[in-house]
Amino acid sequence: MLGHSDPTTSEQYQSLKKDHDEVVATVDDYKTAVAKAEKDRDDAIDQMKRDIATREADLTVREAAAKLAEDAVAAREAAVTTTEQQIADAQIHDGTWTVGVDIAPGTYRTIEPVSGTCYWAIYKSGTNKDDIVQNDIVNGGYPTVTIREGQDFESSRCGTWAPQ
């Protein structure tokens, strides 16, 4: 092989090889950077998925707690409504009432102080108000009465009476 020189030893070949090696190194660097960016992206996506799952679990717990609280409020509201209705049903207003039929026996007191003249009376039932057990004309304060079955109770301008 006389007369033929080795092309790999030429200056031009060496320059091209150097350029090639630099390009390959740059491509390898880019591949490494892309792989790292893809891994970082995938790690970030995985972390976001975990965060979303945690938040969804927290939300589920909070929704359950809110539902329990709503149910408790609804139950309490129903109980309050029932109690308010029982209180309203047990109150006595102006008029004549038969104890044990229209109103329950017990001790009652006005819920507001009397302003003006209040008249109340307790009669023996069935006597058409002829048999007065007790009565009073009150000009202030909170009058209190105790009524029993077999009696009628009359209230005029006294306001509302509530059981004690």
Short mmCIF file of N, CA and C in Angstrom, two decimals:
data_model
loop_
_atom_site.label_atom_id
_atom_site.label_comp_id
_atom_site.label_asym_id
_atom_site.label_seq_id
_atom_site.Cartn_x
_atom_site.Cartn_y
_atom_site.Cartn_z
N MET A 1 0.80 -1.15 0.00
CA MET A 1 0.00 0.00 0.00
C MET A 1 0.87 1.25 0.00
N LEU A 2 1.65 1.22 -0.93
CA LEU A 2 2.48 2.37 -1.13
C LEU A 2 1.71 3.40 -1.93
N GLY A 3 1.85 4.57 -1.62
CA GLY A 3 1.20 5.62 -2.36
C GLY A 3 -0.17 5.97 -1.82
N HIS A 4 -0.64 5.17 -1.00
CA HIS A 4 -1.92 5.52 -0.39
C HIS A 4 -1.66 5.88 1.06
N SER A 5 -2.18 7.03 1.41
CA SER A 5 -2.01 7.44 2.79
C SER A 5 -3.30 7.13 3.56
N ASP A 6 -3.17 7.05 4.83
CA ASP A 6 -4.34 6.76 5.71
C ASP A 6 -5.17 8.03 5.84
N PRO A 7 -6.46 8.02 5.35
CA PRO A 7 -7.27 9.23 5.39
C PRO A 7 -7.58 9.66 6.82
N THR A 8 -7.56 8.78 7.78
CA THR A 8 -7.92 9.13 9.15
C THR A 8 -6.85 9.97 9.81
N THR A 9 -5.74 10.10 9.15
CA THR A 9 -4.68 10.90 9.71
C THR A 9 -4.65 12.30 9.12
N SER A 10 -5.53 12.55 8.17
CA SER A 10 -5.54 13.86 7.53
C SER A 10 -6.10 14.90 8.50
N GLU A 11 -5.65 16.14 8.25
CA GLU A 11 -6.11 17.27 9.08
C GLU A 11 -7.62 17.48 8.93
N GLN A 12 -8.09 17.33 7.71
CA GLN A 12 -9.53 17.52 7.44
C GLN A 12 -10.33 16.45 8.18
N TYR A 13 -9.88 15.20 8.11
CA TYR A 13 -10.58 14.11 8.81
C TYR A 13 -10.58 14.37 10.31
N GLN A 14 -9.47 14.77 10.82
CA GLN A 14 -9.37 15.03 12.26
C GLN A 14 -10.29 16.17 12.68
N SER A 15 -10.41 17.21 11.84
CA SER A 15 -11.31 18.33 12.14
C SER A 15 -12.77 17.87 12.12
N LEU A 16 -13.09 17.07 11.08
CA LEU A 16 -14.47 16.54 11.00
C LEU A 16 -14.76 15.60 12.16
N LYS A 17 -13.82 14.78 12.54
CA LYS A 17 -14.01 13.85 13.66
C LYS A 17 -14.23 14.64 14.95
N LYS A 18 -13.46 15.69 15.12
CA LYS A 18 -13.61 16.53 16.31
C LYS A 18 -15.00 17.15 16.33
N ASP A 19 -15.44 17.70 15.17
CA ASP A 19 -16.79 18.28 15.08
C ASP A 19 -17.85 17.22 15.37
N HIS A 20 -17.64 16.02 14.80
CA HIS A 20 -18.58 14.92 15.02
C HIS A 20 -18.65 14.54 16.49
N ASP A 21 -17.53 14.43 17.12
CA ASP A 21 -17.49 14.05 18.54
C ASP A 21 -18.18 15.12 19.40
N GLU A 22 -17.97 16.41 19.03
CA GLU A 22 -18.63 17.49 19.77
C GLU A 22 -20.14 17.43 19.59
N VAL A 23 -20.59 17.14 18.37
CA VAL A 23 -22.03 17.03 18.09
C VAL A 23 -22.60 15.85 18.87
N VAL A 24 -21.91 14.71 18.83
CA VAL A 24 -22.37 13.53 19.57
C VAL A 24 -22.43 13.85 21.06
N ALA A 25 -21.43 14.54 21.57
CA ALA A 25 -21.43 14.90 23.01
C ALA A 25 -22.59 15.86 23.31
N THR A 26 -22.83 16.82 22.40
CA THR A 26 -23.94 17.76 22.60
C THR A 26 -25.27 17.02 22.55
N VAL A 27 -25.42 16.12 21.59
CA VAL A 27 -26.65 15.33 21.49
C VAL A 27 -26.82 14.49 22.76
N ASP A 28 -25.74 13.88 23.23
CA ASP A 28 -25.81 13.09 24.46
C ASP A 28 -26.22 13.98 25.64
N ASP A 29 -25.65 15.19 25.70
CA ASP A 29 -26.02 16.14 26.76
C ASP A 29 -27.51 16.48 26.67
N TYR A 30 -27.96 16.75 25.43
CA TYR A 30 -29.39 17.05 25.24
C TYR A 30 -30.26 15.87 25.63
N LYS A 31 -29.85 14.68 25.23
CA LYS A 31 -30.61 13.47 25.58
C LYS A 31 -30.68 13.32 27.11
N THR A 32 -29.56 13.57 27.75
CA THR A 32 -29.52 13.49 29.21
C THR A 32 -30.43 14.55 29.83
N ALA A 33 -30.35 15.77 29.28
CA ALA A 33 -31.19 16.86 29.80
C ALA A 33 -32.67 16.57 29.56
N VAL A 34 -32.99 16.06 28.36
CA VAL A 34 -34.39 15.72 28.05
C VAL A 34 -34.86 14.60 28.97
N ALA A 35 -34.04 13.58 29.16
CA ALA A 35 -34.42 12.47 30.05
C ALA A 35 -34.64 12.97 31.47
N LYS A 36 -33.76 13.88 31.93
CA LYS A 36 -33.92 14.43 33.28
C LYS A 36 -35.19 15.28 33.34
N ALA A 37 -35.43 16.10 32.31
CA ALA A 37 -36.64 16.94 32.29
C ALA A 37 -37.90 16.06 32.26
N GLU A 38 -37.86 14.98 31.48
CA GLU A 38 -39.00 14.06 31.43
C GLU A 38 -39.20 13.39 32.78
N LYS A 39 -38.10 12.98 33.43
CA LYS A 39 -38.22 12.36 34.75
C LYS A 39 -38.76 13.36 35.76
N ASP A 40 -38.22 14.59 35.73
CA ASP A 40 -38.70 15.64 36.65
C ASP A 40 -40.19 15.91 36.41
N ARG A 41 -40.56 15.99 35.11
CA ARG A 41 -41.97 16.20 34.77
C ARG A 41 -42.83 15.05 35.29
N ASP A 42 -42.39 13.82 35.04
CA ASP A 42 -43.15 12.65 35.49
C ASP A 42 -43.23 12.60 37.02
N ASP A 43 -42.11 12.96 37.69
CA ASP A 43 -42.13 13.01 39.16
C ASP A 43 -43.11 14.08 39.64
N ALA A 44 -43.10 15.23 38.97
CA ALA A 44 -44.02 16.31 39.34
C ALA A 44 -45.47 15.89 39.11
N ILE A 45 -45.72 15.22 38.00
CA ILE A 45 -47.08 14.72 37.72
C ILE A 45 -47.50 13.70 38.78
N ASP A 46 -46.59 12.79 39.11
CA ASP A 46 -46.90 11.81 40.16
C ASP A 46 -47.19 12.49 41.49
N GLN A 47 -46.38 13.52 41.82
CA GLN A 47 -46.61 14.25 43.07
C GLN A 47 -47.96 14.96 43.03
N MET A 48 -48.29 15.56 41.89
CA MET A 48 -49.59 16.22 41.75
C MET A 48 -50.73 15.21 41.91
N LYS A 49 -50.54 14.03 41.33
CA LYS A 49 -51.58 12.99 41.47
C LYS A 49 -51.74 12.59 42.94
N ARG A 50 -50.61 12.46 43.65
CA ARG A 50 -50.69 12.13 45.08
C ARG A 50 -51.37 13.26 45.85
N ASP A 51 -50.99 14.51 45.51
CA ASP A 51 -51.62 15.67 46.17
C ASP A 51 -53.13 15.69 45.91
N ILE A 52 -53.51 15.44 44.67
CA ILE A 52 -54.94 15.42 44.32
C ILE A 52 -55.65 14.32 45.10
N ALA A 53 -55.04 13.14 45.16
CA ALA A 53 -55.66 12.04 45.89
C ALA A 53 -55.81 12.39 47.37
N THR A 54 -54.77 13.03 47.94
CA THR A 54 -54.84 13.44 49.35
C THR A 54 -55.95 14.47 49.54
N ARG A 55 -56.01 15.44 48.65
CA ARG A 55 -57.04 16.48 48.75
C ARG A 55 -58.43 15.90 48.55
N GLU A 56 -58.56 14.95 47.63
CA GLU A 56 -59.87 14.31 47.43
C GLU A 56 -60.28 13.55 48.69
N ALA A 57 -59.31 12.86 49.31
CA ALA A 57 -59.60 12.14 50.55
C ALA A 57 -60.00 13.12 51.65
N ASP A 58 -59.25 14.23 51.76
CA ASP A 58 -59.60 15.26 52.75
C ASP A 58 -60.99 15.81 52.47
N LEU A 59 -61.27 16.05 51.20
CA LEU A 59 -62.58 16.58 50.82
C LEU A 59 -63.69 15.59 51.18
N THR A 60 -63.45 14.32 50.95
CA THR A 60 -64.43 13.30 51.30
C THR A 60 -64.69 13.31 52.81
N VAL A 61 -63.61 13.41 53.59
CA VAL A 61 -63.76 13.46 55.05
C VAL A 61 -64.53 14.72 55.45
N ARG A 62 -64.18 15.85 54.85
CA ARG A 62 -64.88 17.11 55.18
C ARG A 62 -66.34 17.06 54.76
N GLU A 63 -66.61 16.47 53.60
CA GLU A 63 -68.00 16.36 53.15
C GLU A 63 -68.80 15.49 54.11
N ALA A 64 -68.18 14.39 54.56
CA ALA A 64 -68.86 13.51 55.53
C ALA A 64 -69.11 14.26 56.84
N ALA A 65 -68.11 15.02 57.29
CA ALA A 65 -68.28 15.80 58.52
C ALA A 65 -69.37 16.86 58.33
N ALA A 66 -69.37 17.50 57.17
CA ALA A 66 -70.41 18.51 56.90
C ALA A 66 -71.79 17.86 56.87
N LYS A 67 -71.89 16.68 56.28
CA LYS A 67 -73.18 15.97 56.23
C LYS A 67 -73.63 15.62 57.65
N LEU A 68 -72.71 15.14 58.47
CA LEU A 68 -73.06 14.84 59.86
C LEU A 68 -73.51 16.09 60.59
N ALA A 69 -72.80 17.19 60.37
CA ALA A 69 -73.18 18.46 61.00
C ALA A 69 -74.54 18.92 60.51
N GLU A 70 -74.78 18.81 59.20
CA GLU A 70 -76.09 19.19 58.65
C GLU A 70 -77.20 18.33 59.25
N ASP A 71 -76.93 17.03 59.35
CA ASP A 71 -77.92 16.13 59.94
C ASP A 71 -78.18 16.48 61.40
N ALA A 72 -77.10 16.81 62.12
CA ALA A 72 -77.25 17.18 63.53
C ALA A 72 -78.05 18.48 63.65
N VAL A 73 -77.76 19.44 62.77
CA VAL A 73 -78.50 20.71 62.80
C VAL A 73 -79.97 20.45 62.46
N ALA A 74 -80.22 19.61 61.46
CA ALA A 74 -81.60 19.31 61.08
C ALA A 74 -82.34 18.62 62.23
N ALA A 75 -81.66 17.69 62.90
CA ALA A 75 -82.28 17.01 64.04
C ALA A 75 -82.54 18.00 65.17
N ARG A 76 -81.56 18.85 65.43
CA ARG A 76 -81.73 19.86 66.49
C ARG A 76 -82.85 20.82 66.12
N GLU A 77 -82.90 21.22 64.87
CA GLU A 77 -83.95 22.13 64.41
C GLU A 77 -85.33 21.48 64.58
N ALA A 78 -85.41 20.19 64.25
CA ALA A 78 -86.68 19.48 64.41
C ALA A 78 -87.06 19.41 65.90
N ALA A 79 -86.05 19.15 66.75
CA ALA A 79 -86.32 19.08 68.19
C ALA A 79 -86.75 20.45 68.72
N VAL A 80 -86.06 21.51 68.26
CA VAL A 80 -86.42 22.86 68.69
C VAL A 80 -87.84 23.20 68.23
N THR A 81 -88.13 22.86 66.97
CA THR A 81 -89.48 23.12 66.44
C THR A 81 -90.53 22.38 67.26
N THR A 82 -90.25 21.13 67.59
CA THR A 82 -91.19 20.35 68.40
C THR A 82 -91.35 20.99 69.78
N THR A 83 -90.23 21.38 70.38
CA THR A 83 -90.29 22.01 71.70
C THR A 83 -91.04 23.34 71.63
N GLU A 84 -90.74 24.14 70.59
CA GLU A 84 -91.45 25.41 70.44
C GLU A 84 -92.95 25.17 70.27
N GLN A 85 -93.30 24.13 69.51
CA GLN A 85 -94.72 23.83 69.32
C GLN A 85 -95.35 23.38 70.64
N GLN A 86 -94.63 22.57 71.40
CA GLN A 86 -95.14 22.12 72.70
C GLN A 86 -95.33 23.31 73.63
N ILE A 87 -94.36 24.22 73.61
CA ILE A 87 -94.48 25.42 74.45
C ILE A 87 -95.67 26.25 74.01
N ALA A 88 -95.79 26.45 72.69
CA ALA A 88 -96.91 27.23 72.17
C ALA A 88 -98.24 26.56 72.51
N ASP A 89 -98.27 25.23 72.37
CA ASP A 89 -99.50 24.50 72.67
C ASP A 89 -99.86 24.57 74.16
N ALA A 90 -98.85 24.71 75.02
CA ALA A 90 -99.09 24.73 76.46
C ALA A 90 -99.42 26.13 76.98
N GLN A 91 -99.28 27.15 76.15
CA GLN A 91 -99.54 28.51 76.59
C GLN A 91 -101.04 28.80 76.62
N ILE A 92 -101.39 29.71 77.50
CA ILE A 92 -102.80 30.11 77.65
C ILE A 92 -102.91 31.58 77.26
N HIS A 93 -103.92 31.87 76.45
CA HIS A 93 -104.18 33.25 76.02
C HIS A 93 -105.53 33.67 76.59
N ASP A 94 -105.94 34.91 76.32
CA ASP A 94 -107.24 35.41 76.80
C ASP A 94 -108.36 34.46 76.40
N GLY A 95 -109.28 34.26 77.32
CA GLY A 95 -110.43 33.39 77.08
C GLY A 95 -110.73 32.57 78.32
N THR A 96 -111.69 31.67 78.18
CA THR A 96 -112.04 30.77 79.28
C THR A 96 -111.75 29.35 78.82
N TRP A 97 -111.01 28.62 79.65
CA TRP A 97 -110.50 27.30 79.28
C TRP A 97 -110.85 26.28 80.35
N THR A 98 -111.15 25.05 79.93
CA THR A 98 -111.42 23.96 80.86
C THR A 98 -110.12 23.18 81.08
N VAL A 99 -109.72 23.08 82.35
CA VAL A 99 -108.47 22.41 82.71
C VAL A 99 -108.65 20.91 82.48
N GLY A 100 -107.65 20.31 81.83
CA GLY A 100 -107.69 18.89 81.53
C GLY A 100 -108.35 18.61 80.18
N VAL A 101 -109.04 19.60 79.60
CA VAL A 101 -109.65 19.45 78.28
C VAL A 101 -108.95 20.41 77.30
N ASP A 102 -109.01 21.69 77.62
CA ASP A 102 -108.41 22.70 76.74
C ASP A 102 -106.95 22.99 77.12
N ILE A 103 -106.67 22.93 78.39
CA ILE A 103 -105.33 23.25 78.89
C ILE A 103 -104.95 22.23 79.94
N ALA A 104 -103.64 22.08 80.14
CA ALA A 104 -103.14 21.10 81.12
C ALA A 104 -103.16 21.70 82.52
N PRO A 105 -103.38 20.86 83.54
CA PRO A 105 -103.27 21.36 84.90
C PRO A 105 -101.82 21.74 85.22
N GLY A 106 -101.64 22.60 86.20
CA GLY A 106 -100.29 22.98 86.60
C GLY A 106 -100.23 24.42 87.04
N THR A 107 -99.02 24.89 87.24
CA THR A 107 -98.79 26.27 87.65
C THR A 107 -98.35 27.06 86.42
N TYR A 108 -98.99 28.22 86.23
CA TYR A 108 -98.72 29.08 85.07
C TYR A 108 -98.34 30.48 85.55
N ARG A 109 -97.54 31.14 84.73
CA ARG A 109 -97.12 32.52 85.02
C ARG A 109 -97.13 33.28 83.70
N THR A 110 -97.43 34.57 83.76
CA THR A 110 -97.41 35.35 82.53
C THR A 110 -95.97 35.46 82.04
N ILE A 111 -95.81 35.47 80.72
CA ILE A 111 -94.45 35.51 80.17
C ILE A 111 -93.93 36.93 80.05
N GLU A 112 -94.81 37.90 80.09
CA GLU A 112 -94.44 39.31 80.07
C GLU A 112 -95.09 39.97 81.29
N PRO A 113 -94.50 41.03 81.81
CA PRO A 113 -95.16 41.70 82.93
C PRO A 113 -96.49 42.30 82.46
N VAL A 114 -97.45 42.27 83.35
CA VAL A 114 -98.77 42.82 83.04
C VAL A 114 -98.65 44.33 82.94
N SER A 115 -99.22 44.88 81.86
CA SER A 115 -99.27 46.33 81.73
C SER A 115 -100.75 46.70 81.63
N GLY A 116 -101.21 47.46 82.54
CA GLY A 116 -102.64 47.76 82.59
C GLY A 116 -103.33 46.85 83.58
N THR A 117 -104.62 46.67 83.36
CA THR A 117 -105.41 45.85 84.28
C THR A 117 -105.63 44.46 83.71
N CYS A 118 -105.27 43.45 84.47
CA CYS A 118 -105.41 42.05 84.08
C CYS A 118 -106.41 41.40 85.05
N TYR A 119 -107.36 40.65 84.50
CA TYR A 119 -108.29 39.91 85.36
C TYR A 119 -108.13 38.43 85.04
N TRP A 120 -108.01 37.62 86.11
CA TRP A 120 -108.01 36.17 85.94
C TRP A 120 -108.91 35.58 87.01
N ALA A 121 -109.47 34.41 86.69
CA ALA A 121 -110.35 33.73 87.66
C ALA A 121 -110.28 32.23 87.44
N ILE A 122 -110.44 31.49 88.54
CA ILE A 122 -110.54 30.04 88.50
C ILE A 122 -111.94 29.69 89.02
N TYR A 123 -112.68 28.92 88.24
CA TYR A 123 -114.05 28.52 88.60
C TYR A 123 -114.11 27.00 88.69
N LYS A 124 -115.09 26.51 89.44
CA LYS A 124 -115.39 25.08 89.44
C LYS A 124 -116.05 24.78 88.10
N SER A 125 -115.53 23.78 87.37
CA SER A 125 -116.07 23.45 86.05
C SER A 125 -117.54 23.11 86.12
N GLY A 126 -118.26 23.51 85.09
CA GLY A 126 -119.67 23.17 84.96
C GLY A 126 -120.59 24.08 85.75
N THR A 127 -120.08 25.15 86.36
CA THR A 127 -120.94 26.04 87.16
C THR A 127 -121.24 27.34 86.43
N ASN A 128 -120.82 27.42 85.17
CA ASN A 128 -121.08 28.63 84.39
C ASN A 128 -120.52 29.87 85.09
N LYS A 129 -119.36 29.74 85.67
CA LYS A 129 -118.65 30.81 86.36
C LYS A 129 -119.36 31.28 87.64
N ASP A 130 -120.30 30.47 88.16
CA ASP A 130 -121.00 30.85 89.38
C ASP A 130 -120.21 30.48 90.63
N ASP A 131 -119.33 29.48 90.53
CA ASP A 131 -118.58 29.01 91.71
C ASP A 131 -117.12 29.41 91.55
N ILE A 132 -116.74 30.61 92.03
CA ILE A 132 -115.38 31.13 91.90
C ILE A 132 -114.50 30.48 92.96
N VAL A 133 -113.43 29.83 92.52
CA VAL A 133 -112.45 29.24 93.44
C VAL A 133 -111.46 30.31 93.87
N GLN A 134 -111.03 31.14 92.90
CA GLN A 134 -110.06 32.19 93.18
C GLN A 134 -110.08 33.16 92.00
N ASN A 135 -109.83 34.45 92.26
CA ASN A 135 -109.71 35.42 91.17
C ASN A 135 -108.89 36.60 91.65
N ASP A 136 -108.48 37.45 90.66
CA ASP A 136 -107.69 38.61 91.04
C ASP A 136 -107.71 39.61 89.88
N ILE A 137 -107.54 40.87 90.25
CA ILE A 137 -107.31 41.93 89.28
C ILE A 137 -105.89 42.41 89.55
N VAL A 138 -105.05 42.30 88.54
CA VAL A 138 -103.63 42.59 88.70
C VAL A 138 -103.30 43.83 87.87
N ASN A 139 -102.47 44.70 88.43
CA ASN A 139 -102.08 45.93 87.74
C ASN A 139 -100.58 45.98 87.46
N GLY A 140 -99.91 44.88 87.36
CA GLY A 140 -98.48 44.85 87.06
C GLY A 140 -97.86 43.57 87.56
N GLY A 141 -96.61 43.37 87.22
CA GLY A 141 -95.87 42.19 87.66
C GLY A 141 -96.18 40.97 86.81
N TYR A 142 -95.83 39.81 87.34
CA TYR A 142 -96.00 38.53 86.68
C TYR A 142 -96.93 37.66 87.52
N PRO A 143 -98.23 37.73 87.32
CA PRO A 143 -99.11 36.90 88.14
C PRO A 143 -98.88 35.40 87.88
N THR A 144 -99.11 34.62 88.93
CA THR A 144 -98.96 33.17 88.86
C THR A 144 -100.23 32.52 89.39
N VAL A 145 -100.68 31.45 88.70
CA VAL A 145 -101.86 30.71 89.15
C VAL A 145 -101.57 29.22 89.09
N THR A 146 -102.23 28.46 89.96
CA THR A 146 -102.16 27.00 89.91
C THR A 146 -103.58 26.50 89.67
N ILE A 147 -103.74 25.72 88.59
CA ILE A 147 -105.07 25.22 88.21
C ILE A 147 -105.05 23.70 88.17
N ARG A 148 -106.25 23.11 88.46
CA ARG A 148 -106.37 21.65 88.55
C ARG A 148 -107.52 21.18 87.67
N GLU A 149 -107.51 19.90 87.42
CA GLU A 149 -108.64 19.33 86.66
C GLU A 149 -109.91 19.57 87.45
N GLY A 150 -111.02 19.75 86.71
CA GLY A 150 -112.29 20.06 87.36
C GLY A 150 -112.48 21.56 87.55
N GLN A 151 -111.58 22.33 86.96
CA GLN A 151 -111.69 23.79 87.07
C GLN A 151 -111.71 24.41 85.67
N ASP A 152 -112.26 25.61 85.60
CA ASP A 152 -112.17 26.43 84.39
C ASP A 152 -111.29 27.62 84.75
N PHE A 153 -110.53 28.09 83.77
CA PHE A 153 -109.64 29.23 83.99
C PHE A 153 -110.00 30.30 82.98
N GLU A 154 -110.15 31.53 83.49
CA GLU A 154 -110.45 32.67 82.63
C GLU A 154 -109.32 33.68 82.75
N SER A 155 -108.94 34.24 81.61
CA SER A 155 -107.89 35.27 81.59
C SER A 155 -108.36 36.38 80.65
N SER A 156 -108.18 37.63 81.11
CA SER A 156 -108.57 38.77 80.29
C SER A 156 -107.51 39.87 80.43
N ARG A 157 -106.89 40.27 79.34
CA ARG A 157 -105.89 41.34 79.29
C ARG A 157 -104.64 41.03 80.13
N CYS A 158 -104.35 39.76 80.32
CA CYS A 158 -103.16 39.37 81.10
C CYS A 158 -101.98 39.02 80.21
N GLY A 159 -102.20 38.88 78.93
CA GLY A 159 -101.13 38.42 78.03
C GLY A 159 -101.10 36.90 77.98
N THR A 160 -99.96 36.37 77.71
CA THR A 160 -99.80 34.92 77.55
C THR A 160 -99.28 34.30 78.84
N TRP A 161 -99.89 33.19 79.20
CA TRP A 161 -99.47 32.42 80.38
C TRP A 161 -98.68 31.20 79.89
N ALA A 162 -97.62 30.86 80.60
CA ALA A 162 -96.81 29.69 80.24
C ALA A 162 -96.63 28.81 81.47
N PRO A 163 -96.57 27.48 81.26
CA PRO A 163 -96.35 26.58 82.40
C PRO A 163 -95.00 26.85 83.06
N GLN A 164 -94.97 26.65 84.35
CA GLN A 164 -93.72 26.85 85.10
C GLN A 164 -93.06 25.53 85.42
#
